[in-house]
CSV table of C-alpha atoms in Angstrom, one decimal:
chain,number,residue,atom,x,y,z
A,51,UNK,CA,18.4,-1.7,-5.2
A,52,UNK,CA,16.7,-1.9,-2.0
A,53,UNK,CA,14.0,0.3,-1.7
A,54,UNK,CA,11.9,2.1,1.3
A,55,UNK,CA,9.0,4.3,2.4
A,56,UNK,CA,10.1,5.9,5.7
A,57,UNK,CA,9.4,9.0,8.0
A,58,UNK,CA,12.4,10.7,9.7
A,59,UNK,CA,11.8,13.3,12.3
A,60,UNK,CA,8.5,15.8,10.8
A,61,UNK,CA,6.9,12.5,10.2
A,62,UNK,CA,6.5,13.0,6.5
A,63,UNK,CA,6.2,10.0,4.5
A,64,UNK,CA,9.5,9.7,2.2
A,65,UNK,CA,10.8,7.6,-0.4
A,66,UNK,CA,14.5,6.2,-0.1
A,67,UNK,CA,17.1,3.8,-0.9
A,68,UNK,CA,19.9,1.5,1.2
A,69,UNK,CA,23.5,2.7,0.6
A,70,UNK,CA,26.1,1.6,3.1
A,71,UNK,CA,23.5,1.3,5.9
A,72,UNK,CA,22.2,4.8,5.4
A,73,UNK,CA,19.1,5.9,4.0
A,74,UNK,CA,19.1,8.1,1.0
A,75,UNK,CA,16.6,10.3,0.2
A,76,UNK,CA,15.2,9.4,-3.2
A,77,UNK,CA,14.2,13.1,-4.4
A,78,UNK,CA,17.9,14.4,-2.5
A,79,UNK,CA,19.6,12.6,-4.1
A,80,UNK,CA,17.7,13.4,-7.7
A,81,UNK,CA,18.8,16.9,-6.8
A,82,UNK,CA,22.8,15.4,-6.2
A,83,UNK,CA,22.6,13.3,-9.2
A,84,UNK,CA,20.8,16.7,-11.1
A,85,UNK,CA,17.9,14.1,-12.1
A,86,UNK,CA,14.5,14.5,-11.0
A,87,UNK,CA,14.1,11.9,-9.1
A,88,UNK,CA,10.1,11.4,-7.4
A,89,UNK,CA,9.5,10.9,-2.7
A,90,UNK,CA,6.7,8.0,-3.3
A,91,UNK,CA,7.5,4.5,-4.6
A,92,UNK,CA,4.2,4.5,-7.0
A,93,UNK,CA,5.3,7.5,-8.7
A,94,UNK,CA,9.2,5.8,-9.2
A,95,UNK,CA,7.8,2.8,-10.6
A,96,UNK,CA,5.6,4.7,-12.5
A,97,UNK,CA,9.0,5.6,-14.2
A,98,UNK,CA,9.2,2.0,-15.8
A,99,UNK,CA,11.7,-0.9,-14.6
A,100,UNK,CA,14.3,0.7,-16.6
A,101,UNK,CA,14.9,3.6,-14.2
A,102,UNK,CA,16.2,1.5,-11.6
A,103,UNK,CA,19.3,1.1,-13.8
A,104,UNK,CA,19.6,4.4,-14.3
A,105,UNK,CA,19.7,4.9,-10.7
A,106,UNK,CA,22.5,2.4,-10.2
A,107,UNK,CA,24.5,3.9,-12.7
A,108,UNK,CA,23.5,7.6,-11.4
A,109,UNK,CA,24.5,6.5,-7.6
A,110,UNK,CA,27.9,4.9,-9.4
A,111,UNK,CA,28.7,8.1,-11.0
A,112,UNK,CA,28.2,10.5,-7.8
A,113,UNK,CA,31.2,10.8,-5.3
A,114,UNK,CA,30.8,8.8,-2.3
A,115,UNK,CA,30.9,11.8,-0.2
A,116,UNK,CA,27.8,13.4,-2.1
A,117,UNK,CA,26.1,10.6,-1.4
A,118,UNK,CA,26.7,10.5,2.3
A,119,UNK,CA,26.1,13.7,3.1
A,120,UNK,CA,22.6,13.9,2.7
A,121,UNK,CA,22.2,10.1,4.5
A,122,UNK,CA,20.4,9.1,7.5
A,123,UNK,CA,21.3,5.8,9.9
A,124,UNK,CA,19.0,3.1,8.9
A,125,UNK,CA,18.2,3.2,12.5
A,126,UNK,CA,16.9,6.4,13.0
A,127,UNK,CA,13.8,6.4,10.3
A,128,UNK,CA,10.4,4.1,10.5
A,129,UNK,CA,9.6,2.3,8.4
A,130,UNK,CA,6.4,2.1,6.4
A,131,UNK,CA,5.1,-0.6,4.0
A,132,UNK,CA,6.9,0.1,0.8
A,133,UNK,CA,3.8,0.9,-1.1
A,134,UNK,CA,1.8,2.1,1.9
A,135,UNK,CA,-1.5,2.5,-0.3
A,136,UNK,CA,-1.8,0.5,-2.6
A,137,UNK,CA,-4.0,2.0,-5.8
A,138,UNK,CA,-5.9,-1.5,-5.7
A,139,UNK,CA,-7.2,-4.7,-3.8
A,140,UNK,CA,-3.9,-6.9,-3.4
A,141,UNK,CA,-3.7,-10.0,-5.2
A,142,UNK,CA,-3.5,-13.1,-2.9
A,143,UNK,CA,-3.2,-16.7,-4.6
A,144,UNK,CA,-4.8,-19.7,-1.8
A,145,UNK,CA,-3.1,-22.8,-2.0
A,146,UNK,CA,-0.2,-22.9,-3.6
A,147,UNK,CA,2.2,-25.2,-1.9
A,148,UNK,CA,1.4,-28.7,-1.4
A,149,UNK,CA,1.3,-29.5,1.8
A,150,UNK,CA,-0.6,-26.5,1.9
A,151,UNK,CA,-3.2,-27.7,0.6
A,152,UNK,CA,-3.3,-30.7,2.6
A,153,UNK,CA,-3.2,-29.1,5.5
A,154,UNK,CA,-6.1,-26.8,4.8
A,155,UNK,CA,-8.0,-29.9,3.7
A,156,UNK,CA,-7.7,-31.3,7.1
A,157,UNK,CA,-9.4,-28.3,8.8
A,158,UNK,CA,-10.6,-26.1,6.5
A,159,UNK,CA,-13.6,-26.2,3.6
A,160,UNK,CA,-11.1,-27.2,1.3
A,161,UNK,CA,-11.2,-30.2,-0.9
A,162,UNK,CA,-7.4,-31.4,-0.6
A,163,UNK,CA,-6.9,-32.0,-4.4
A,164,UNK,CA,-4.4,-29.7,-6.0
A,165,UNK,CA,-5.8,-26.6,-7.7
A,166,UNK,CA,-5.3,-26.8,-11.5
A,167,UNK,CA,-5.4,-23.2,-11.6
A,168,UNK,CA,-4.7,-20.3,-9.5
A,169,UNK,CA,-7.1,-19.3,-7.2
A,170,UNK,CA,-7.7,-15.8,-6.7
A,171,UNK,CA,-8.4,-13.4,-3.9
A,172,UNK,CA,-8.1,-9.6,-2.9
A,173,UNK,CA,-7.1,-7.8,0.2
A,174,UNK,CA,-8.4,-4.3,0.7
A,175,UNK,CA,-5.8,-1.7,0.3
A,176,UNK,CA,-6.9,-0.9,3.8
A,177,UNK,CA,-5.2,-4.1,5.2
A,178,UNK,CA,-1.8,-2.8,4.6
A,179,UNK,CA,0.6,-1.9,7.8
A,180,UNK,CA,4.1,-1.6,8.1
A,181,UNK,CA,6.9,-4.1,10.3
A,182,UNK,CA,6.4,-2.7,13.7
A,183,UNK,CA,2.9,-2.4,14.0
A,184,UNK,CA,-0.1,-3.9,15.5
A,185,UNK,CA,-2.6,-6.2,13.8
A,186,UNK,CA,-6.0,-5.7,15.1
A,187,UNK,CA,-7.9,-8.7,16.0
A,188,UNK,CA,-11.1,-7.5,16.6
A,189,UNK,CA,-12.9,-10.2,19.2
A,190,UNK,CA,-16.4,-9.2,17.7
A,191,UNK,CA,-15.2,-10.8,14.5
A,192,UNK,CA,-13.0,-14.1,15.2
A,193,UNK,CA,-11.5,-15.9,17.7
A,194,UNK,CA,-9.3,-17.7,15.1
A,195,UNK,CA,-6.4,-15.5,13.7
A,196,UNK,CA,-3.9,-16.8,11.4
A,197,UNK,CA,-0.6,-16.4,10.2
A,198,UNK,CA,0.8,-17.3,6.7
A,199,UNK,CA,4.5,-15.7,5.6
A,200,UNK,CA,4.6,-15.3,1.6
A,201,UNK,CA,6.7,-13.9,-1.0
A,202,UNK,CA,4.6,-10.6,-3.1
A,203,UNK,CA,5.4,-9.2,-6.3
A,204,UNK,CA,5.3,-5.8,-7.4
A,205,UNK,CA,4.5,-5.8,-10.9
A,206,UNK,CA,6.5,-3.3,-12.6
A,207,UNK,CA,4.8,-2.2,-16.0
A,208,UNK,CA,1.1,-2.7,-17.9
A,209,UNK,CA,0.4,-6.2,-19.5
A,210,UNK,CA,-2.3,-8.2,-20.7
A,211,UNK,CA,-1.7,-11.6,-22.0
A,212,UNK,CA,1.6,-12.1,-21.1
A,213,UNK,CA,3.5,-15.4,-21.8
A,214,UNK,CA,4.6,-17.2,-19.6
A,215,UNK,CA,8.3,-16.9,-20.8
A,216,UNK,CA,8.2,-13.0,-20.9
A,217,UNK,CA,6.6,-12.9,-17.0
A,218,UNK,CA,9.7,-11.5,-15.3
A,219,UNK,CA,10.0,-8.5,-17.8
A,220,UNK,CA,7.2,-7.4,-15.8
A,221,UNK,CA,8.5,-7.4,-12.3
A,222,UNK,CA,9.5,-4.2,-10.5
A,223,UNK,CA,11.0,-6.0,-7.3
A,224,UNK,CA,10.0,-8.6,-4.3
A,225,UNK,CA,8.6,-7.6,-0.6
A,226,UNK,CA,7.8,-9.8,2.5
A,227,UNK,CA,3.6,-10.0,3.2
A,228,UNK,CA,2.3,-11.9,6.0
A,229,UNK,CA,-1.3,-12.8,4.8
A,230,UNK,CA,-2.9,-12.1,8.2
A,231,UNK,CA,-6.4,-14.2,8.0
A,232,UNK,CA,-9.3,-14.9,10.5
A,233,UNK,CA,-10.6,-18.3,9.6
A,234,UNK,CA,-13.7,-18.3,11.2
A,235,UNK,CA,-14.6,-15.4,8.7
A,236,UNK,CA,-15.0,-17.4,5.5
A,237,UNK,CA,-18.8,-17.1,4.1
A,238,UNK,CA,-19.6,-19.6,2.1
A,239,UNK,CA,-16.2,-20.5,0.3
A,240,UNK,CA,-15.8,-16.2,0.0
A,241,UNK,CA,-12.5,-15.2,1.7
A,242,UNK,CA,-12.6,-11.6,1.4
A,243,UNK,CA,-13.3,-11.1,5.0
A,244,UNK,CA,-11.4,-13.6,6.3
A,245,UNK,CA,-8.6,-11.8,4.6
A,246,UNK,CA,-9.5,-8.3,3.9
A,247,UNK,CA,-9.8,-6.9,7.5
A,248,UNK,CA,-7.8,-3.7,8.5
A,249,UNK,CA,-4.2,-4.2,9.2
A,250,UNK,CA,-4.0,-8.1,7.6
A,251,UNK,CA,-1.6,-7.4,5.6
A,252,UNK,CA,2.0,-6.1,7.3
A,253,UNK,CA,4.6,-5.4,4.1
A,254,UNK,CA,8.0,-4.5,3.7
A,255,UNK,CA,10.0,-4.1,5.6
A,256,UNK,CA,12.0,-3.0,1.9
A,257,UNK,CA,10.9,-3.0,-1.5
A,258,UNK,CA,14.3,-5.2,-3.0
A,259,UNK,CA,14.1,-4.5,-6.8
A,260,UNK,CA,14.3,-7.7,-9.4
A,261,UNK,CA,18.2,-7.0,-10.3
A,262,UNK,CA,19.0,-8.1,-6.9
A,263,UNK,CA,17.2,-11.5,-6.7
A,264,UNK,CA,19.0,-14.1,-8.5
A,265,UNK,CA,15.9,-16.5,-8.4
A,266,UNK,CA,12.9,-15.4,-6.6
A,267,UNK,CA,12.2,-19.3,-7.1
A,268,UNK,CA,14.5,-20.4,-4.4
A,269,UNK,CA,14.3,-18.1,-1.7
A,270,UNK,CA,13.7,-19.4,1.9
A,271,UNK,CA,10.6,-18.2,3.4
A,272,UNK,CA,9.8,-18.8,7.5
A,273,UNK,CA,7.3,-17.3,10.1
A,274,UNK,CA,7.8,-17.4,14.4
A,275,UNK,CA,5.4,-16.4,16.5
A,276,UNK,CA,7.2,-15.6,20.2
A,277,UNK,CA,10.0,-16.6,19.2
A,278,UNK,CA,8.9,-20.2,18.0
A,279,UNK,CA,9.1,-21.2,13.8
A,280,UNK,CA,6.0,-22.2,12.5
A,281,UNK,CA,6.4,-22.2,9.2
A,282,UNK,CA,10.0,-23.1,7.1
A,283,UNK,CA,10.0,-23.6,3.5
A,284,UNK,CA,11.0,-22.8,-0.3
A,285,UNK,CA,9.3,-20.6,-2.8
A,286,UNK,CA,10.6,-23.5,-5.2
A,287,UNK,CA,7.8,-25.2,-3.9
A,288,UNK,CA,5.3,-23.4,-5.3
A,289,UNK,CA,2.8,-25.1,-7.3
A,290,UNK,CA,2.2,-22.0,-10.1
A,291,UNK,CA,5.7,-19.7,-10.0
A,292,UNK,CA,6.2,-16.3,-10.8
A,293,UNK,CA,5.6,-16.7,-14.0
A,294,UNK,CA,2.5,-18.8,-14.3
A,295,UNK,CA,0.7,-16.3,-11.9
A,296,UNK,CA,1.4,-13.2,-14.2
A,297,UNK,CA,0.4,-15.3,-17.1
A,298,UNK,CA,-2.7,-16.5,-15.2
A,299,UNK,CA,-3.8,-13.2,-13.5
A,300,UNK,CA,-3.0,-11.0,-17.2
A,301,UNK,CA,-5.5,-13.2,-19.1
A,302,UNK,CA,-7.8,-12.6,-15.8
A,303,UNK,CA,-7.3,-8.8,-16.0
A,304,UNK,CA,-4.8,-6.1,-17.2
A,305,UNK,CA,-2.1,-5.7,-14.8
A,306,UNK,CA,-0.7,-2.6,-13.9
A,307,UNK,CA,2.1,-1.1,-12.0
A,308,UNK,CA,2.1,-1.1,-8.4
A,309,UNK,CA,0.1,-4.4,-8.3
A,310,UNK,CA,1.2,-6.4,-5.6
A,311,UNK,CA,1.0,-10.3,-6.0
A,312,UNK,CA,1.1,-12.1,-2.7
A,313,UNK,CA,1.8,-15.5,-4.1
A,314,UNK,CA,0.6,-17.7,-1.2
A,315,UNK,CA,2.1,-19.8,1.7
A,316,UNK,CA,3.7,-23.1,2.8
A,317,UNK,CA,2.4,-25.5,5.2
A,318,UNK,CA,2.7,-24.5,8.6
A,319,UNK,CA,-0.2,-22.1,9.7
A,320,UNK,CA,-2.4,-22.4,12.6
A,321,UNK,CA,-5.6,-24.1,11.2
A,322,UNK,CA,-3.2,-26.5,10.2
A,323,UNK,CA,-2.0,-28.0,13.4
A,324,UNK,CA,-2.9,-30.7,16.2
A,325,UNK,CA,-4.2,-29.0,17.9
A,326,UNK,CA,-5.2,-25.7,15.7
A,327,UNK,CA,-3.0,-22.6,17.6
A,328,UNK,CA,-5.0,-19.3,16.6
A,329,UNK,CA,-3.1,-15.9,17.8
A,330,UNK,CA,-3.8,-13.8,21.0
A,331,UNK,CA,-3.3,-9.8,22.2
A,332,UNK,CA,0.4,-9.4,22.9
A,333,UNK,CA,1.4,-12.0,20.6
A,334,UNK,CA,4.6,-11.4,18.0
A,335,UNK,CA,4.9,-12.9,14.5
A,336,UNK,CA,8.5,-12.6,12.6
A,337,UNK,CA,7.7,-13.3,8.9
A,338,UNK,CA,10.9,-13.1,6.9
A,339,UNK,CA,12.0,-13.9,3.1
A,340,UNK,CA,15.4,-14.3,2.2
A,341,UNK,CA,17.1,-11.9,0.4
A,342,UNK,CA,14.7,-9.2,1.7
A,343,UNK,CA,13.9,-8.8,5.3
A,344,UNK,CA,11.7,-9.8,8.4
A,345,UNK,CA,8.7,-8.0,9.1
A,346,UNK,CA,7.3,-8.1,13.1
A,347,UNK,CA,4.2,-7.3,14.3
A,348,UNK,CA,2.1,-7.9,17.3
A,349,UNK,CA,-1.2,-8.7,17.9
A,350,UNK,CA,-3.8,-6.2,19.7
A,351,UNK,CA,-7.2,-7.2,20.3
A,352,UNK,CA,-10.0,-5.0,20.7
């Protein structure tokens, strides 16, 4: 199922699915299907994964007409991040594609050898923005912003110590994040402001639950920026997977739903290049996953 938050017209924040190009209203269509059915995405996976099945077989059940009727053309609503508040910090994993790390190496304070275990960050709920939006780049805090494309997942019920081999039982779906960082913000090996400013993290632009993603480890990730790729790669590459992370971050902490896992980017970012391209005001970024969407936003300095 491919799931959105969206306004339409009075501006009021709604939660909806994909059918046939139209967007249906999640709570109209409880009233259709005569089950309650919840407008915010936190409250629907608060349900439990299961409810997503129910849906399908709820939306297969209900005339196509019914269905219809109360639908709106995908291009008449705007979009908002999927989970446009996020009850906690996001959960952003550094360096976890190869040449990744090798590039940071080169012109970051990184040490080039391959982590043996994940490392762990947090982005402010604050830095979440939608596909269509501005990022701020605030001059008074860095001339050197950064793009990096990654796969996050939305973690779908509670779990502490999860195996490995029972990780995906745990995912809600998958969304597009581009982990918007301002390298010249790092304090003493501490990332949190190099990463947690407002607006460094543009989501969405859907929420694609886990039924339709084959493999979420082989799905082609890529970033432009004016029209030009930067970044091109494989979430096969990652060095921990899906499952290693939710094994990894459960023994850390207790995970709950609605946590989002950014699960970290390929090779390909600005600090990484000869010579180092940073972004400016008026600048576009494209970040797209397969299987889920591009999200676009444009740079406005202040």
């Amino acid at each position: 199922m491919k799931l959105l938050t969206y306004t339409h017209q009075d501006n009021e924040a709604r939660l909806g699915f994909l059918f046939n190009n139209l967007v249906i209203d999640m709570e109209d269509f409880g009233e259709v299907a005569n089950f309650p059915l919840p407008d915010d995405m936190l409250d629907l996976i608060d349900m439990g994964i299961e409810v997503i099945d129910e849906i399908n077989d709820l939306i297969a059940d209900t005339p196509e007409e019914y269905i219809t009727k109360i639908g709106v053309p995908f291009e008449e609503v705007t979009l908002m991040a999927p989970i446009p508040r996020p009850r906690k910090n996001i959960i952003g994993i550094g360096l976890n594609y190869t040449e990744h790390v090798a590039e940071s190496a080169r012109t970051l304070d990184t040490t080039g050898k391959l982590p043996q275990k994940p490392i762990i960050f947090s982005k402010p709920p604050t830095t979440v923005t939608a596909t269509n939006t501005e990022v701020i780049k605030n001059t008074k805090l860095t001339a050197q912003l950064d793009w990096e494309v990654e796969l996050a997942v939305v973690v779908g019920k509670t779990g502490k110590y999860v195996p490995k081999a029972e990780a995906m039982d745990y995912v809600f779906g998958y969304t597009v994040i581009n982990d918007i960082s301002a390298r010249d913000c790092r304090r003493e090996g501490q990332w949190i402001v190099s990463k947690g400013q407002d607006t460094f993290a543009p989501m969405g632009p859907i929420l694609v639950t886990k039924d339709e993603i084959e493999n979420p480890h082989n799905l082609n990730l890529s970033l432009k920026v004016n029209g030009i790729e930067k970044q091109n790669s494989n979430t096969k590459f990652l060095l921990f997977n899906i499952n290693d992370l939710i094994e990894d971050l459960s023994t850390v902490f207790t995970i709950e739903p609605g946590d989002i896992i950014a699960t970290g980017t390929p090779a390909g970012v600005g600090a990484g290049r000869d010579p180092q391209e940073w972004l400016y005001d008026g600048d576009v970024m494209e970040a797209t996953v397969e299987g889920i969407g591009t999200i676009i936003n444009t740079v406005k300095e202040i």
